Coordinates of C-alpha atoms in Angstrom, one line a residue:
M1 CA 41.4 -11.6 -86.3
E2 CA 40.7 -15.0 -86.1
L3 CA 40.9 -16.1 -82.5
S4 CA 42.0 -19.2 -80.8
V5 CA 41.9 -19.7 -77.0
V6 CA 43.6 -22.3 -75.1
V7 CA 42.4 -23.2 -71.7
S8 CA 44.8 -25.2 -69.7
T9 CA 43.1 -27.0 -66.6
L10 CA 44.1 -29.7 -64.0
N11 CA 41.5 -30.8 -61.4
D12 CA 39.7 -27.4 -61.3
R13 CA 36.6 -28.3 -63.1
E14 CA 34.2 -25.6 -61.1
R15 CA 36.9 -22.5 -61.9
L16 CA 37.1 -24.0 -65.4
L17 CA 33.4 -23.7 -66.0
S18 CA 33.6 -20.0 -64.9
C19 CA 36.4 -19.5 -67.2
L20 CA 34.2 -21.0 -69.9
D21 CA 31.4 -19.1 -69.2
A22 CA 33.1 -15.8 -69.4
L23 CA 34.8 -16.5 -72.5
A24 CA 31.4 -17.5 -74.2
T25 CA 30.1 -13.8 -72.9
E26 CA 33.1 -12.2 -73.8
T27 CA 34.2 -13.5 -77.2
P28 CA 32.5 -13.6 -80.4
V29 CA 30.8 -16.9 -81.5
E30 CA 33.4 -17.7 -84.1
T31 CA 35.9 -18.0 -81.5
E32 CA 37.7 -21.1 -81.3
L33 CA 38.0 -22.9 -78.1
V34 CA 40.5 -25.5 -77.2
V35 CA 40.5 -27.0 -73.6
V36 CA 43.6 -29.0 -72.6
N37 CA 43.1 -31.2 -69.9
G38 CA 45.2 -33.3 -67.5
P39 CA 45.9 -35.6 -66.2
S40 CA 42.6 -34.6 -64.2
S41 CA 40.5 -37.0 -61.9
D42 CA 37.7 -34.6 -60.9
G43 CA 35.5 -35.4 -64.1
T44 CA 36.7 -32.6 -66.1
T45 CA 36.4 -34.5 -69.4
G46 CA 33.0 -35.2 -68.9
V47 CA 31.5 -31.9 -68.3
V48 CA 33.6 -30.0 -71.2
R49 CA 32.7 -32.8 -73.5
E50 CA 29.0 -31.6 -72.6
R51 CA 29.4 -28.3 -73.4
E52 CA 28.4 -27.3 -77.0
D53 CA 30.8 -24.0 -77.2
I54 CA 34.1 -26.2 -77.0
D55 CA 35.7 -26.8 -80.3
V56 CA 38.5 -29.3 -79.3
L57 CA 39.3 -31.1 -76.0
V58 CA 43.0 -32.6 -75.5
E59 CA 43.6 -34.8 -73.2
I60 CA 47.2 -35.2 -71.7
S61 CA 49.2 -37.4 -69.3
E62 CA 51.9 -34.8 -68.0
R63 CA 51.1 -32.0 -65.4
N64 CA 53.5 -29.5 -67.1
P65 CA 51.7 -26.2 -67.9
N66 CA 54.1 -25.6 -71.0
V67 CA 53.2 -29.3 -72.3
S68 CA 49.6 -28.3 -72.0
R69 CA 50.3 -24.9 -74.0
N70 CA 52.0 -26.5 -76.8
A71 CA 49.7 -29.2 -77.2
G72 CA 46.8 -26.5 -77.2
F73 CA 49.0 -24.5 -79.9
E74 CA 49.3 -27.5 -81.9
T75 CA 45.5 -28.1 -82.0
A76 CA 44.6 -24.5 -82.7
T77 CA 44.1 -22.9 -86.0
G78 CA 43.4 -19.2 -85.3
D79 CA 46.0 -16.5 -86.7
V80 CA 46.2 -15.1 -83.3
V81 CA 46.2 -17.8 -80.1
A82 CA 45.4 -16.6 -76.3
F83 CA 46.5 -18.8 -73.5
L84 CA 44.2 -18.8 -70.6
D85 CA 44.7 -20.9 -67.0
A86 CA 41.2 -22.5 -65.9
E87 CA 41.6 -20.3 -62.9
Y88 CA 40.9 -17.0 -64.5
A89 CA 37.7 -15.7 -65.9
V90 CA 38.4 -12.8 -68.6
E91 CA 36.4 -9.5 -67.9
P92 CA 34.5 -7.4 -69.9
G93 CA 36.8 -5.4 -72.5
W94 CA 39.3 -8.3 -72.6
Y95 CA 38.5 -9.4 -76.1
G96 CA 38.4 -5.5 -77.0
A97 CA 41.7 -4.9 -76.0
L98 CA 43.4 -7.9 -77.6
E99 CA 41.8 -7.1 -81.0
G100 CA 43.1 -3.2 -80.9
A101 CA 46.5 -4.6 -79.9
V102 CA 46.5 -6.8 -82.7
A103 CA 45.3 -4.3 -84.8
D104 CA 48.4 -2.3 -83.9
G105 CA 50.8 -4.9 -85.1
A106 CA 51.7 -6.5 -81.5
D107 CA 53.2 -9.7 -81.8
V108 CA 52.8 -10.7 -78.1
I109 CA 49.8 -9.3 -76.2
A110 CA 49.7 -9.5 -72.3
G111 CA 47.1 -8.4 -69.8
P112 CA 47.1 -8.3 -65.8
T113 CA 45.5 -11.2 -63.9
G114 CA 43.8 -10.3 -60.7
E115 CA 42.4 -11.6 -57.6
A116 CA 38.6 -11.7 -56.7
D117 CA 38.9 -9.0 -54.0
G118 CA 40.1 -6.5 -56.7
T119 CA 43.9 -6.8 -56.3
L120 CA 45.8 -6.9 -59.7
A121 CA 48.2 -9.6 -59.1
E122 CA 50.5 -8.2 -62.0
T123 CA 51.4 -4.9 -63.4
E124 CA 53.6 -4.3 -66.5
R125 CA 57.1 -5.4 -65.7
T126 CA 60.1 -4.4 -67.9
R127 CA 63.7 -5.4 -67.0
S128 CA 66.8 -4.6 -68.8
V129 CA 69.2 -8.0 -68.5
A130 CA 72.8 -7.8 -70.4
G131 CA 71.4 -5.0 -72.4
R132 CA 68.1 -6.6 -73.6
D133 CA 64.8 -4.9 -72.6
V134 CA 62.5 -7.8 -71.5
T135 CA 58.7 -7.1 -70.8
L136 CA 57.4 -10.0 -68.5
F137 CA 54.0 -11.5 -68.5
D138 CA 51.9 -14.2 -67.2
G139 CA 51.4 -17.4 -69.2
G140 CA 47.8 -17.6 -67.7
N141 CA 46.6 -14.2 -69.5
V142 CA 48.4 -14.0 -72.9
A143 CA 48.0 -14.1 -76.7
F144 CA 50.4 -14.6 -79.6
D145 CA 50.4 -13.4 -83.0
C146 CA 50.6 -17.3 -84.7
T147 CA 53.7 -16.6 -86.7
S148 CA 55.6 -15.2 -83.4
L149 CA 54.8 -18.3 -81.4
E150 CA 56.0 -20.5 -84.2
A151 CA 59.0 -18.4 -84.5
L152 CA 59.9 -19.2 -80.9
D153 CA 58.8 -22.7 -81.2
G154 CA 56.3 -22.6 -78.5
F155 CA 57.2 -23.0 -74.8
D156 CA 60.1 -24.6 -73.2
E157 CA 59.1 -28.0 -71.8
Y158 CA 62.1 -28.5 -69.6
I159 CA 60.3 -25.8 -67.3
E160 CA 58.1 -27.6 -65.0
G161 CA 56.5 -24.5 -63.7
D162 CA 55.4 -21.3 -65.8
G163 CA 57.3 -20.9 -68.8
A164 CA 56.1 -17.4 -69.7
V165 CA 59.4 -15.6 -68.1
D166 CA 61.7 -17.7 -70.2
C167 CA 59.3 -16.9 -73.2
A168 CA 59.3 -13.6 -72.7
H169 CA 63.1 -13.4 -72.7
R170 CA 63.1 -15.2 -76.2
A171 CA 60.7 -12.9 -77.4
S172 CA 62.8 -10.0 -76.7
G173 CA 65.9 -11.6 -78.6
L174 CA 63.7 -12.2 -81.5
G175 CA 62.8 -8.4 -81.6
F176 CA 59.1 -9.3 -81.2
E177 CA 56.9 -6.3 -79.7
V178 CA 55.0 -7.2 -76.5
A179 CA 52.0 -5.3 -75.9
W180 CA 50.6 -4.4 -72.3
E181 CA 47.1 -4.2 -72.2
P182 CA 45.7 -3.0 -69.0
S183 CA 42.1 -3.6 -70.0
M184 CA 42.9 -7.1 -71.3
T185 CA 42.1 -8.5 -67.4
A186 CA 41.6 -11.8 -66.3
R187 CA 40.6 -12.3 -62.8
S188 CA 40.8 -15.3 -60.3
D189 CA 38.4 -16.6 -57.6
V190 CA 41.0 -17.6 -55.3
G191 CA 38.1 -18.5 -52.6
A192 CA 37.2 -21.8 -54.9
D193 CA 39.8 -23.6 -53.7
G194 CA 40.7 -21.9 -50.4
G195 CA 43.6 -20.0 -51.5
R196 CA 46.7 -20.5 -53.2
A197 CA 49.5 -23.0 -52.6
D198 CA 52.8 -22.4 -51.1
P199 CA 55.4 -21.7 -53.7
D200 CA 57.4 -24.8 -54.9
W201 CA 61.3 -23.0 -54.3
G202 CA 63.1 -25.9 -55.9
T203 CA 61.0 -25.7 -59.0
T204 CA 61.0 -21.9 -59.1
Y205 CA 64.7 -21.7 -58.9
R206 CA 65.4 -24.3 -61.2
A207 CA 63.5 -22.7 -64.2
L208 CA 64.9 -19.2 -63.2
A209 CA 68.8 -20.4 -63.2
Y210 CA 68.1 -22.4 -66.3
G211 CA 66.1 -19.7 -68.3
L212 CA 68.8 -17.0 -67.6
G213 CA 71.9 -19.6 -68.6
K214 CA 70.1 -20.7 -71.5
N215 CA 69.3 -16.9 -72.8
Y216 CA 72.1 -15.3 -71.7
G217 CA 75.2 -17.6 -71.5
P218 CA 77.8 -17.8 -68.4
R219 CA 78.2 -14.3 -67.5
P220 CA 78.0 -12.5 -63.8
T221 CA 74.7 -11.2 -64.6
V222 CA 73.2 -14.5 -64.5
L223 CA 74.7 -15.7 -61.2
G224 CA 73.9 -12.1 -59.7
R225 CA 70.3 -12.3 -60.7
T226 CA 69.9 -15.8 -59.1
V227 CA 71.8 -14.9 -56.0
G228 CA 70.1 -11.6 -55.7
S229 CA 66.5 -13.2 -55.9
A230 CA 67.8 -16.0 -53.3
I231 CA 68.7 -13.2 -51.0
R232 CA 65.5 -11.5 -51.2
D233 CA 63.1 -14.6 -50.8
G234 CA 65.2 -15.8 -48.0
A235 CA 64.9 -12.6 -46.1
A236 CA 61.1 -12.6 -46.8
G237 CA 61.5 -16.0 -45.1
V238 CA 63.1 -14.8 -42.0
R239 CA 60.3 -12.6 -41.5
E240 CA 58.2 -15.3 -41.5
I241 CA 59.9 -17.0 -38.8
V242 CA 60.0 -14.0 -36.7
T243 CA 56.1 -13.6 -37.2
G244 CA 55.5 -17.3 -36.5
S245 CA 54.2 -18.0 -39.8
A246 CA 57.2 -20.2 -40.7
T247 CA 59.8 -22.8 -39.0
P248 CA 63.2 -22.4 -39.2
T249 CA 63.4 -26.1 -40.3
G250 CA 61.0 -25.2 -43.1
W251 CA 63.5 -22.2 -44.1
F252 CA 66.3 -24.2 -44.3
S253 CA 64.9 -26.8 -46.2
N254 CA 63.6 -24.5 -48.7
G255 CA 67.4 -23.1 -48.6
V256 CA 68.9 -26.5 -49.7
D257 CA 66.2 -26.7 -52.6
V258 CA 66.9 -23.5 -53.8
V259 CA 70.6 -23.8 -54.0
T260 CA 70.7 -27.6 -55.0
N261 CA 68.1 -26.5 -57.9
A262 CA 69.5 -23.3 -59.1
A263 CA 72.6 -25.4 -59.6
G264 CA 71.1 -28.0 -61.7
G265 CA 69.1 -25.3 -63.5
L266 CA 72.0 -23.3 -64.7
K267 CA 73.9 -26.4 -65.6
D268 CA 71.0 -27.8 -67.7
G269 CA 70.6 -24.1 -69.2
L270 CA 74.2 -23.6 -70.4
R271 CA 73.9 -27.3 -71.8
A272 CA 70.8 -26.1 -73.7
R273 CA 72.2 -22.9 -74.8
Y274 CA 74.4 -24.9 -76.8
A275 CA 72.0 -27.5 -77.9
D276 CA 70.0 -24.9 -79.5
R277 CA 72.5 -22.0 -80.7
S278 CA 69.6 -20.1 -82.7
T279 CA 68.2 -17.1 -81.8
R280 CA 64.9 -18.7 -80.6
R281 CA 66.9 -20.9 -77.8
N282 CA 64.3 -23.5 -77.4
P283 CA 65.8 -27.1 -77.5
N284 CA 62.7 -28.7 -75.5
G285 CA 59.8 -26.6 -77.7
L286 CA 56.7 -27.4 -80.0
S287 CA 58.9 -29.1 -83.0
V288 CA 60.6 -31.5 -80.7
R289 CA 57.7 -34.2 -80.3
H290 CA 54.1 -34.5 -81.2
D291 CA 53.0 -37.4 -78.6
R292 CA 51.9 -34.8 -75.8
A293 CA 48.0 -35.6 -76.6
V294 CA 46.6 -38.7 -75.2
R295 CA 43.4 -38.3 -76.9
I296 CA 41.8 -35.6 -79.2
Y297 CA 38.0 -34.7 -79.2
D298 CA 37.4 -32.5 -82.2
R299 CA 34.5 -31.3 -83.1
R300 CA 35.6 -29.0 -85.9

């Protein structure tokens, strides 16, 4: 296979270098490496341009990871395109697992992401929604056959967070096979930045309601899943208040963000469903615009 790896980074220079070093060790020398940066202010551009193993550096001005992935896909030339977040370093066996799944005819190949302490942050997750079986994956460690991602028109740029869940629902709708490869592991060194930030509940629930509304329309399943998820997260927040790790004021503020953004996301999702009535369901995808890159450094 001809592999392109798109690495998205934003103010994460040290972990980006670890990610690139691991790729240089694990993948063949002919692998095309594309780094999409931006808008970083930590000197990322300079250190990437100094490396001889980077084929393309794409500078963008938006913080949206889905814009970053689409910008990288626009530049990549491989028949298989893998996406990695800069915080992840691939482990030995990553390339072999990917290559084997491609040889078996998989359209999408996903692997687990892990923490530095050995904990796997993700295992295979399959959901049944409105009669559709959906295998979810992490957008920070996933690969696509190029024709499959073209059919999906890339990632939906309306979503401000990780658009991989939406992409998984759309891939299932198009009948693409998602292969889960446990050996295709990428691990994050969380100690590099002192840990992970608290979730942005507003962004999370806007993306959830938007994706469900867009992919499945105004049906009870959509409302039920959104409300059920909010109840579970709200209960977890109550437990944090009891243990003293959260405050009632913060819990209430998060609740307002969840309700407001879920309602807005559902409304926009239904609009998007009718804006793109094709099976790909992506009115904010790759083909909509071609001005993502502010600057491209291409060594090919």
